[in-house]
PDB file of C-alpha atoms in Angstrom:
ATOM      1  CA  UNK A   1      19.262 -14.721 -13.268  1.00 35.00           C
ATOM      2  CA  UNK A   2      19.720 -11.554 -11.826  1.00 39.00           C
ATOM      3  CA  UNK A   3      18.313 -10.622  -8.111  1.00 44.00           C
ATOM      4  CA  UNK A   4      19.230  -9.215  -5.231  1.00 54.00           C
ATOM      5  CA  UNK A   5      20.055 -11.921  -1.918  1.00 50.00           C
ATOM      6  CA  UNK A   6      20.601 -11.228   1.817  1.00 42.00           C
ATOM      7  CA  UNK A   7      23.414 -13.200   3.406  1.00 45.00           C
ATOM      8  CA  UNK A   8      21.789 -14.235   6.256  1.00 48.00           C
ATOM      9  CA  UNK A   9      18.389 -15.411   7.001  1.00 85.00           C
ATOM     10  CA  UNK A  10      18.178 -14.526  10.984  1.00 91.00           C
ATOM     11  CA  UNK A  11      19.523 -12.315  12.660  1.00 94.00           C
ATOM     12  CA  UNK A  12      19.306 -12.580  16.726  1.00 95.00           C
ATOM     13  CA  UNK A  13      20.622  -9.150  18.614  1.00 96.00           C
ATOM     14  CA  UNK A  14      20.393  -7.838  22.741  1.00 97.00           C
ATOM     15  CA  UNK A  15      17.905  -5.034  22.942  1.00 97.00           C
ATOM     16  CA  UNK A  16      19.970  -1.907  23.081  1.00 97.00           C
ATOM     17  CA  UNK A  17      23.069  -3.124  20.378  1.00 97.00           C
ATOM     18  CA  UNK A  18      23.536  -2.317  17.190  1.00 97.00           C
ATOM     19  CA  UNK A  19      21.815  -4.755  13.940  1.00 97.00           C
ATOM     20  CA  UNK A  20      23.769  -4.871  10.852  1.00 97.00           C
ATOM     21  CA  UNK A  21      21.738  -6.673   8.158  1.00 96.00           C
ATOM     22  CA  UNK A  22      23.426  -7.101   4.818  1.00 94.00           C
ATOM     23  CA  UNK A  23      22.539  -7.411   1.344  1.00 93.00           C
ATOM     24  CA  UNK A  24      24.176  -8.610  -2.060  1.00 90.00           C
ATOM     25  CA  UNK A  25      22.923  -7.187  -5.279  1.00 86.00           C
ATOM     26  CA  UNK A  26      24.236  -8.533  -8.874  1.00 78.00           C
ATOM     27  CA  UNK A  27      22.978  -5.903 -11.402  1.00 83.00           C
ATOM     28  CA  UNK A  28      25.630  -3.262 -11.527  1.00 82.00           C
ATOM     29  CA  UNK A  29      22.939  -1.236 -13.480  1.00 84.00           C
ATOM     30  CA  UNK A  30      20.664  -0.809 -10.277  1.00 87.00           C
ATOM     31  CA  UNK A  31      20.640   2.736  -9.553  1.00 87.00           C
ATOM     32  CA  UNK A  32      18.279   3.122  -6.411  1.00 90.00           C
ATOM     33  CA  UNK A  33      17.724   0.976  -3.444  1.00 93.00           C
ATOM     34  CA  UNK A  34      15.609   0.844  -0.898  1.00 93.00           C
ATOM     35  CA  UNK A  35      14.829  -1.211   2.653  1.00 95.00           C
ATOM     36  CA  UNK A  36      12.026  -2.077   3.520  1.00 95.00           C
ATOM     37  CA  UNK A  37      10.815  -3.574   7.527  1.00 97.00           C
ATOM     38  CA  UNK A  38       7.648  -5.668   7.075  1.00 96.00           C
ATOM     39  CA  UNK A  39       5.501  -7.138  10.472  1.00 95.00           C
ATOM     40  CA  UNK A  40       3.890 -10.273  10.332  1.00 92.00           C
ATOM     41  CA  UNK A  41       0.864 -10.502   8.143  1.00 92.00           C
ATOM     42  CA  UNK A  42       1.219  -6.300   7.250  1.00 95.00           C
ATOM     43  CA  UNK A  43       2.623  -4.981   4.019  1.00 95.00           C
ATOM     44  CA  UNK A  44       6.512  -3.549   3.588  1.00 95.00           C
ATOM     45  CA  UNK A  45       7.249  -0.339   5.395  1.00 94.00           C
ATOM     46  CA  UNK A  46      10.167   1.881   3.518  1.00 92.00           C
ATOM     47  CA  UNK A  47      12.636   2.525   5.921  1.00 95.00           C
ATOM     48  CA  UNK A  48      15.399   4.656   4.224  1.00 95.00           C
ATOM     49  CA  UNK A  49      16.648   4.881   0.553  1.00 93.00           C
ATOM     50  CA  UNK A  50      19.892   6.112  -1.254  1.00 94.00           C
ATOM     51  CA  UNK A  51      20.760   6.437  -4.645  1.00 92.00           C
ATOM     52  CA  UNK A  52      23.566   5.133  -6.564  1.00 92.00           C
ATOM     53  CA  UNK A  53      26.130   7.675  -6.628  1.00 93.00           C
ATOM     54  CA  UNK A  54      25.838   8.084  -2.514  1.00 95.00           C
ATOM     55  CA  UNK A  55      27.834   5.947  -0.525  1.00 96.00           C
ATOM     56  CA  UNK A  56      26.199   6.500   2.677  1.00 97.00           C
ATOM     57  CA  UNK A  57      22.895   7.952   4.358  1.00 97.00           C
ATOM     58  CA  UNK A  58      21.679   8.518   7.631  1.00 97.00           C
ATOM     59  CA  UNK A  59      18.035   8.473   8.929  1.00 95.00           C
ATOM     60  CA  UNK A  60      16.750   8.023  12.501  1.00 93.00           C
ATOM     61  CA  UNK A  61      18.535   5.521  14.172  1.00 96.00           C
ATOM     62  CA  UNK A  62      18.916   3.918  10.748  1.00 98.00           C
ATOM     63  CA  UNK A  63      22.017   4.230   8.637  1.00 98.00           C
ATOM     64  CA  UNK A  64      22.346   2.460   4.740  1.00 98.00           C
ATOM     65  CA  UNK A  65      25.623   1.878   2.952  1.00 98.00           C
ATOM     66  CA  UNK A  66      26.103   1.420  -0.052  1.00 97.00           C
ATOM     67  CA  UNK A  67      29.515  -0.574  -1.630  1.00 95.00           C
ATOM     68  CA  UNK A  68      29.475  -0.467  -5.222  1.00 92.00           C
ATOM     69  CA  UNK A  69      32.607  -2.009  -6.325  1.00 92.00           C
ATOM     70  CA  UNK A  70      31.746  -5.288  -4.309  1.00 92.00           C
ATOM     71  CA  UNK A  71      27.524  -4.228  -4.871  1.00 91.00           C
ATOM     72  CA  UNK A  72      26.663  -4.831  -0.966  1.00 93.00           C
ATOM     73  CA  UNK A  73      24.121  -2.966   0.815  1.00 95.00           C
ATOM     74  CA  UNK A  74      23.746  -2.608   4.298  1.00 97.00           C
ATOM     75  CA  UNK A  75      21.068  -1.577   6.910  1.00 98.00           C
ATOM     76  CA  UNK A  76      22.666  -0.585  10.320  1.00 98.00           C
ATOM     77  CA  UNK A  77      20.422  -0.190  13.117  1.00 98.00           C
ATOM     78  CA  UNK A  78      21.285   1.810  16.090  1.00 97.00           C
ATOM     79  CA  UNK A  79      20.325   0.480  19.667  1.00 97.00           C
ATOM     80  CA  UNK A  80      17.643  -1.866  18.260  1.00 97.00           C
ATOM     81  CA  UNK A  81      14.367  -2.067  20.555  1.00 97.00           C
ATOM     82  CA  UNK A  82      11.631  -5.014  20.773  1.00 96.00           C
ATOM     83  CA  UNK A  83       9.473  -3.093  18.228  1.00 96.00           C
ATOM     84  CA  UNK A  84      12.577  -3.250  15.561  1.00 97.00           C
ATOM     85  CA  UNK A  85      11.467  -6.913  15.065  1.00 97.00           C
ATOM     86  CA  UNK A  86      10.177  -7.727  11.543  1.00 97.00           C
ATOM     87  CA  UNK A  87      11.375  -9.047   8.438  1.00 96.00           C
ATOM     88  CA  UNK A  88      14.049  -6.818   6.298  1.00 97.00           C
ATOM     89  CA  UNK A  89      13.800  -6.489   2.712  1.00 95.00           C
ATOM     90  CA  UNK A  90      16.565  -4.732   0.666  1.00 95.00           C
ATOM     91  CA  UNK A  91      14.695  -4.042  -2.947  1.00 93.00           C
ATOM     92  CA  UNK A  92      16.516  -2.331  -6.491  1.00 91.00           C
ATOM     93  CA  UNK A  93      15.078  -0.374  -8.747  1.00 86.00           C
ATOM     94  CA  UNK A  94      16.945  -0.310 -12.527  1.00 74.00           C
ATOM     95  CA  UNK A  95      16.406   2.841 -13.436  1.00 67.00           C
ATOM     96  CA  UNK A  96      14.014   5.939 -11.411  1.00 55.00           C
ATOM     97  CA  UNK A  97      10.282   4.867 -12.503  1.00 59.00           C
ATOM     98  CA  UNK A  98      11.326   1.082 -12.512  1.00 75.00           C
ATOM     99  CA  UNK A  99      10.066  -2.303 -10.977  1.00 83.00           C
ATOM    100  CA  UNK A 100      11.117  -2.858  -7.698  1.00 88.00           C
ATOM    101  CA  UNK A 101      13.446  -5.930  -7.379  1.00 88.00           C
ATOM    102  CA  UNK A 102      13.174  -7.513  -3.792  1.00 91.00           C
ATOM    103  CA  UNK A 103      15.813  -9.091  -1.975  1.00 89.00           C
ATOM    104  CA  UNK A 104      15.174 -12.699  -0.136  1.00 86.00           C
ATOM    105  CA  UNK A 105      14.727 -10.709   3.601  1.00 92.00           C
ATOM    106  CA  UNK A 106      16.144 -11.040   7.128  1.00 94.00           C
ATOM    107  CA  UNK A 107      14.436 -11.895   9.924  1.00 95.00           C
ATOM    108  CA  UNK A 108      15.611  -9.864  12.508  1.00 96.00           C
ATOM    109  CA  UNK A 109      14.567 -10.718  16.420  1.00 96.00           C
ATOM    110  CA  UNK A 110      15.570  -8.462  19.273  1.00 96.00           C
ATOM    111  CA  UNK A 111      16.003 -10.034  22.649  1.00 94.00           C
ATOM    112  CA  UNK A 112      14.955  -8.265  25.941  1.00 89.00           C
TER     113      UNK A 112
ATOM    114  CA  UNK B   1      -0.012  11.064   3.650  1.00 66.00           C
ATOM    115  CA  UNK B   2       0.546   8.565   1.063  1.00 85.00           C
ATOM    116  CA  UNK B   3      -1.562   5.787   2.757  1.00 93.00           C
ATOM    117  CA  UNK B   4      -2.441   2.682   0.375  1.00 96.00           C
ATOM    118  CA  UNK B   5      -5.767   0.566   1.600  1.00 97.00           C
ATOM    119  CA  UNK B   6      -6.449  -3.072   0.363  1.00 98.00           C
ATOM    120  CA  UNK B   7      -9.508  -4.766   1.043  1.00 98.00           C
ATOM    121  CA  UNK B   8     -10.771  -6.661   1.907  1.00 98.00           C
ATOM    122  CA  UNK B   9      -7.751  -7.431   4.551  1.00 97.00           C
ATOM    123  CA  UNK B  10      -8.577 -11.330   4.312  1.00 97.00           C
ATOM    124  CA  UNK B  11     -10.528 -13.577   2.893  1.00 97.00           C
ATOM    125  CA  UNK B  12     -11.775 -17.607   2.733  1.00 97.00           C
ATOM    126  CA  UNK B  13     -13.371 -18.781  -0.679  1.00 96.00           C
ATOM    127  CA  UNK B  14     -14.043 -21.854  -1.993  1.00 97.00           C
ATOM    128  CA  UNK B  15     -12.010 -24.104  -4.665  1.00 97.00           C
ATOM    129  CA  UNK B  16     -13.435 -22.566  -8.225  1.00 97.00           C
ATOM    130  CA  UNK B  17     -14.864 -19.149  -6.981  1.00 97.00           C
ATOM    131  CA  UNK B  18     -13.561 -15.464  -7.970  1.00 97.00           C
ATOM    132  CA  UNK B  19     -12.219 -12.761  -5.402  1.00 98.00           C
ATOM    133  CA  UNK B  20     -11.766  -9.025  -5.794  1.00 98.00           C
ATOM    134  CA  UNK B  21      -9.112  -7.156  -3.870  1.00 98.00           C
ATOM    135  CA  UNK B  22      -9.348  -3.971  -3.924  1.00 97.00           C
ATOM    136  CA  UNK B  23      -6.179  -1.548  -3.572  1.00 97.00           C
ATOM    137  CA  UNK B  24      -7.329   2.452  -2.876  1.00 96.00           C
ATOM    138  CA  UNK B  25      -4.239   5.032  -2.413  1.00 94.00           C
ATOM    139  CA  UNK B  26      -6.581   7.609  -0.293  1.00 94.00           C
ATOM    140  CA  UNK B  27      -4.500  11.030  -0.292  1.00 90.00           C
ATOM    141  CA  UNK B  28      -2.889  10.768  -3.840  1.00 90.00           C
ATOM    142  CA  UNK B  29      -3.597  10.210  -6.980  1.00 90.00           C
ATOM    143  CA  UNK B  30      -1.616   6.996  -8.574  1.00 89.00           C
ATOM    144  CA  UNK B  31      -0.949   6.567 -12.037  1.00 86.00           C
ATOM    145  CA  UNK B  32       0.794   3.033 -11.734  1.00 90.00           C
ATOM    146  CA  UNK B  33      -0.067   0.510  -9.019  1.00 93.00           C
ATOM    147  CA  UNK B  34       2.268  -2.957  -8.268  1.00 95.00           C
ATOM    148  CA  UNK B  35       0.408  -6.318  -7.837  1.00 97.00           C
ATOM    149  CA  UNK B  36       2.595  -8.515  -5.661  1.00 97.00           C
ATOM    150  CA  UNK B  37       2.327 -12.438  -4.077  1.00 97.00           C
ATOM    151  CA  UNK B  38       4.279 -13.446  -0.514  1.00 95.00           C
ATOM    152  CA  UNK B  39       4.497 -17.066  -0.262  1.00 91.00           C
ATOM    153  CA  UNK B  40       5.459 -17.616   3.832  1.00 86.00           C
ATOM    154  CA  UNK B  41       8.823 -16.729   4.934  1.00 86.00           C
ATOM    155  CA  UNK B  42       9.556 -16.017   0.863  1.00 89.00           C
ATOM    156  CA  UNK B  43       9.823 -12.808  -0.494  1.00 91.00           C
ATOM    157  CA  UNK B  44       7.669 -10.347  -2.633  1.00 94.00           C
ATOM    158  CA  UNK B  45       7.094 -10.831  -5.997  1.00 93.00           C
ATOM    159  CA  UNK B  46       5.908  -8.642  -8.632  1.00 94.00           C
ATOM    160  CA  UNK B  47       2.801  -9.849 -10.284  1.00 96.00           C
ATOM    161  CA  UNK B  48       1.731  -7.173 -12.669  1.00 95.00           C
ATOM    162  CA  UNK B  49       2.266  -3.454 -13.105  1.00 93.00           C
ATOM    163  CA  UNK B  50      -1.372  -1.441 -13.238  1.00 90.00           C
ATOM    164  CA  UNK B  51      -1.806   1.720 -15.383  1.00 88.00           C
ATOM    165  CA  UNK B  52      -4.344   3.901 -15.352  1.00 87.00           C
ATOM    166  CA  UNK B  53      -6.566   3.603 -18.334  1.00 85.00           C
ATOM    167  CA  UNK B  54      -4.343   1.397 -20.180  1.00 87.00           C
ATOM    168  CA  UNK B  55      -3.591  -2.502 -20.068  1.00 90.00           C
ATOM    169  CA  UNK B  56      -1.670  -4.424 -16.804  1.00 93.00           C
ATOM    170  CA  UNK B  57       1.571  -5.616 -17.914  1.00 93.00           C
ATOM    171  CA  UNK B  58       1.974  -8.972 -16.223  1.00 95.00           C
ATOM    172  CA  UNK B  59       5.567 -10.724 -15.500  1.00 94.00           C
ATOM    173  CA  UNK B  60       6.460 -13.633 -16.938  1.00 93.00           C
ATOM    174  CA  UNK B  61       4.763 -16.477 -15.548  1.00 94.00           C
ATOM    175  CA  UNK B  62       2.061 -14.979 -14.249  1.00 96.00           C
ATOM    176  CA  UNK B  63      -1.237 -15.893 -16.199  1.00 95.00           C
ATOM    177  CA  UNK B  64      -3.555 -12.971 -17.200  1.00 94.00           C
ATOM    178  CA  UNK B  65      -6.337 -14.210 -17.747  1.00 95.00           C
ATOM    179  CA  UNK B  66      -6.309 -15.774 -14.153  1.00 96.00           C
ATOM    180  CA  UNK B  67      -5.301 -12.635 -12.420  1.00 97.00           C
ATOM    181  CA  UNK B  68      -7.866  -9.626 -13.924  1.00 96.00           C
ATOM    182  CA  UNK B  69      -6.462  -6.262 -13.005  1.00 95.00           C
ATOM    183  CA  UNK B  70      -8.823  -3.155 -13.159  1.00 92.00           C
ATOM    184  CA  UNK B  71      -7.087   0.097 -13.003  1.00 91.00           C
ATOM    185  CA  UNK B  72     -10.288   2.222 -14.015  1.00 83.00           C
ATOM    186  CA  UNK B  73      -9.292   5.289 -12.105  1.00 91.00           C
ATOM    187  CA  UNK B  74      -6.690   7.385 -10.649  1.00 91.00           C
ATOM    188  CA  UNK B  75      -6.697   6.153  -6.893  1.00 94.00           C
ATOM    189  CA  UNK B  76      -8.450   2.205  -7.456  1.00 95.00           C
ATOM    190  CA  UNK B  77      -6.850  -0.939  -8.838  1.00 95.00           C
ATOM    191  CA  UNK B  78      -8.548  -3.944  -8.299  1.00 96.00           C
ATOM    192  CA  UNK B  79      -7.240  -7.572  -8.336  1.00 97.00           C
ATOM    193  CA  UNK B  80      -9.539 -10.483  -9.307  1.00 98.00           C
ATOM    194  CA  UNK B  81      -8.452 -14.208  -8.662  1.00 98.00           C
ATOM    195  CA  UNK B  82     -10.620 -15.923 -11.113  1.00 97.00           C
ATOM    196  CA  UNK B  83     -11.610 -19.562 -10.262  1.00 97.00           C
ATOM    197  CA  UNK B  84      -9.070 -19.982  -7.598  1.00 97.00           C
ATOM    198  CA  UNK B  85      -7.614 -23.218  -6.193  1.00 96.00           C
ATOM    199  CA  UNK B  86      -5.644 -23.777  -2.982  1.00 97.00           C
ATOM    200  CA  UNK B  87      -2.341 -23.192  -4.705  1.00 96.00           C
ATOM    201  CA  UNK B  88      -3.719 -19.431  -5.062  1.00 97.00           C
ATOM    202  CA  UNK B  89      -3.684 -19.197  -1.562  1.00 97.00           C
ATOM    203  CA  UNK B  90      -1.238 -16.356  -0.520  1.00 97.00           C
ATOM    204  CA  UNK B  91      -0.828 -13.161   0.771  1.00 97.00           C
ATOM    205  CA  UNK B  92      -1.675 -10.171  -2.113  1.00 98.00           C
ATOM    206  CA  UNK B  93      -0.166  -6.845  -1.826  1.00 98.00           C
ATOM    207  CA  UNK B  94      -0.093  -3.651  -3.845  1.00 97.00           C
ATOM    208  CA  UNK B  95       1.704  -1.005  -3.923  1.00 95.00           C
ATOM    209  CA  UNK B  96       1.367   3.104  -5.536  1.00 93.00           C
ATOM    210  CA  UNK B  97       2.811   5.568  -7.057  1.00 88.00           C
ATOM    211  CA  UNK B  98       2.258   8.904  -7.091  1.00 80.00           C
ATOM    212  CA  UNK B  99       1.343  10.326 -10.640  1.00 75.00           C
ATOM    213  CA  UNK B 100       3.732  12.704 -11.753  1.00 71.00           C
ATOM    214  CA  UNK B 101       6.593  11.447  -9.679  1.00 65.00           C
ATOM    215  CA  UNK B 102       8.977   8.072 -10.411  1.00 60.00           C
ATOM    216  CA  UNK B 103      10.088   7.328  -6.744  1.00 67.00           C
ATOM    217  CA  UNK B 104       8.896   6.047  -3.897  1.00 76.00           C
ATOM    218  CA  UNK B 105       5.905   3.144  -3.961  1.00 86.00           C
ATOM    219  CA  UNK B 106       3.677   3.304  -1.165  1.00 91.00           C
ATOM    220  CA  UNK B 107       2.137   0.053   0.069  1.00 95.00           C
ATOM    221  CA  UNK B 108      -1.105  -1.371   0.934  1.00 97.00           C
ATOM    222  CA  UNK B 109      -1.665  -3.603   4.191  1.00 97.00           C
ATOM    223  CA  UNK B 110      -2.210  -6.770   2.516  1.00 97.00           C
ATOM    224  CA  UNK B 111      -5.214  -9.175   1.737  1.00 98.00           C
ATOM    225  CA  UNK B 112      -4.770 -13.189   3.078  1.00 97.00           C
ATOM    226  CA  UNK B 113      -6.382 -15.093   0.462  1.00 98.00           C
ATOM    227  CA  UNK B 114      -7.123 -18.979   1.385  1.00 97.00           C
ATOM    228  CA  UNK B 115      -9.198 -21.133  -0.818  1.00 97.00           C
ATOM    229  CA  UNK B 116     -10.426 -24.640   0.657  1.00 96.00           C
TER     230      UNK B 116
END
């Protein structure tokens, strides 16, 4: 079926480099995604979004690209701190209005 | 703004009794609320959609008359687990979105169901 997978379960990174957590969608027909960061035992927090005829967009320390000829998603995160810690969702929506289609997550831990 | 409320934010029943959750969105009116289920360390997924005044639209597998949705005004949607067993345990979340607007869902903190 169709759904939208993460490459990597874990992700380990040095406080103060950069996190790159990645994301592989199937459904060509997805025109909005979204991340989402989501602590232990609280619900998902949206993080940035971006549309399907962007390629790129840039938040605070957060950047998302978007590859649609190979449909990957990315989440780069600049100088990642302690609190940056969490779970990563990336999540589709079909069409503007849609369901939201969640991705299998990243755990992402920051070392001191 | 935009802040989604559940509650209650966790709760311990018995094998064979009912729970309410309750999701509020307390600074905007929401037209259509998401019911979702996180297993641990699995992802979300998308129980039913709420509407306003109408009918829940459940996904496919999800059973109906198990999980009552209540979406009896423009800022409550309330879950109900009836006669829950231990494989119900789980952690409930909902989500909003503004009337008048298809974007962004804002969501809710969470509710930790665990039957015994």
């Amino acid at each position: 079926g169709e759904s939208v997978g993460l490459h990597l379960p874990t992700l380990s990174v040095q406080e103060g480099d950069n996190s790159i957590i990645n994301c592989a969608y199937s459904n060509s027909a997805s025109d909005y995604f979204i991340w989402y960061k989501q602590e232990s035992g609280k619900g998902p927090q949206f993080i940035i979004d971006i549309r399907s005829n962007m390629d790129k967009r840039q938040g605070q320390r957060v950047t998302v690209l978007l590859n649609k000829t190979v449909k990957h998603l990315s989440l780069q995160i600049a100088a990642t701190q302690p609190g940056d810690s969490a779970v990563y969702f990336c999540a589709e929506i079909r069409n503007q209005g849609g369901k939201l289609i969640f991705g299998q997550g990243t755990e992402l831990s920051v070392k001191p | 703004g935009a802040v989604v409320s559940q509650h209650p934010s966790w709760v311990i029943c018995k094998s064979g009794t009912s729970v309410k959750i309750e999701c509020r969105s307390l600074d905007f009116q929401a037209t259509t609320m998401f019911w979702y289920r996180q297993f641990p360390k699995q992802s979300l997924m998308l129980m039913a959609t709420s509407n306003e005044g109408s009918k829940a639209t459940y996904e496919q597998g999800v059973e109906k008359d198990k999980f009552l949705i209540n979406h009896a005004s423009l800022t409550l949607s309330t879950l109900t687990v009836t006669s829950a067993h231990p494989e119900d345990s789980s952690f409930y979340i909902c989500s909003a979105r503004e009337s008048g607007t298809s974007g962004t869902q804002y969501f809710g903190p969470g509710t930790r169901l665990t039957v015994l």
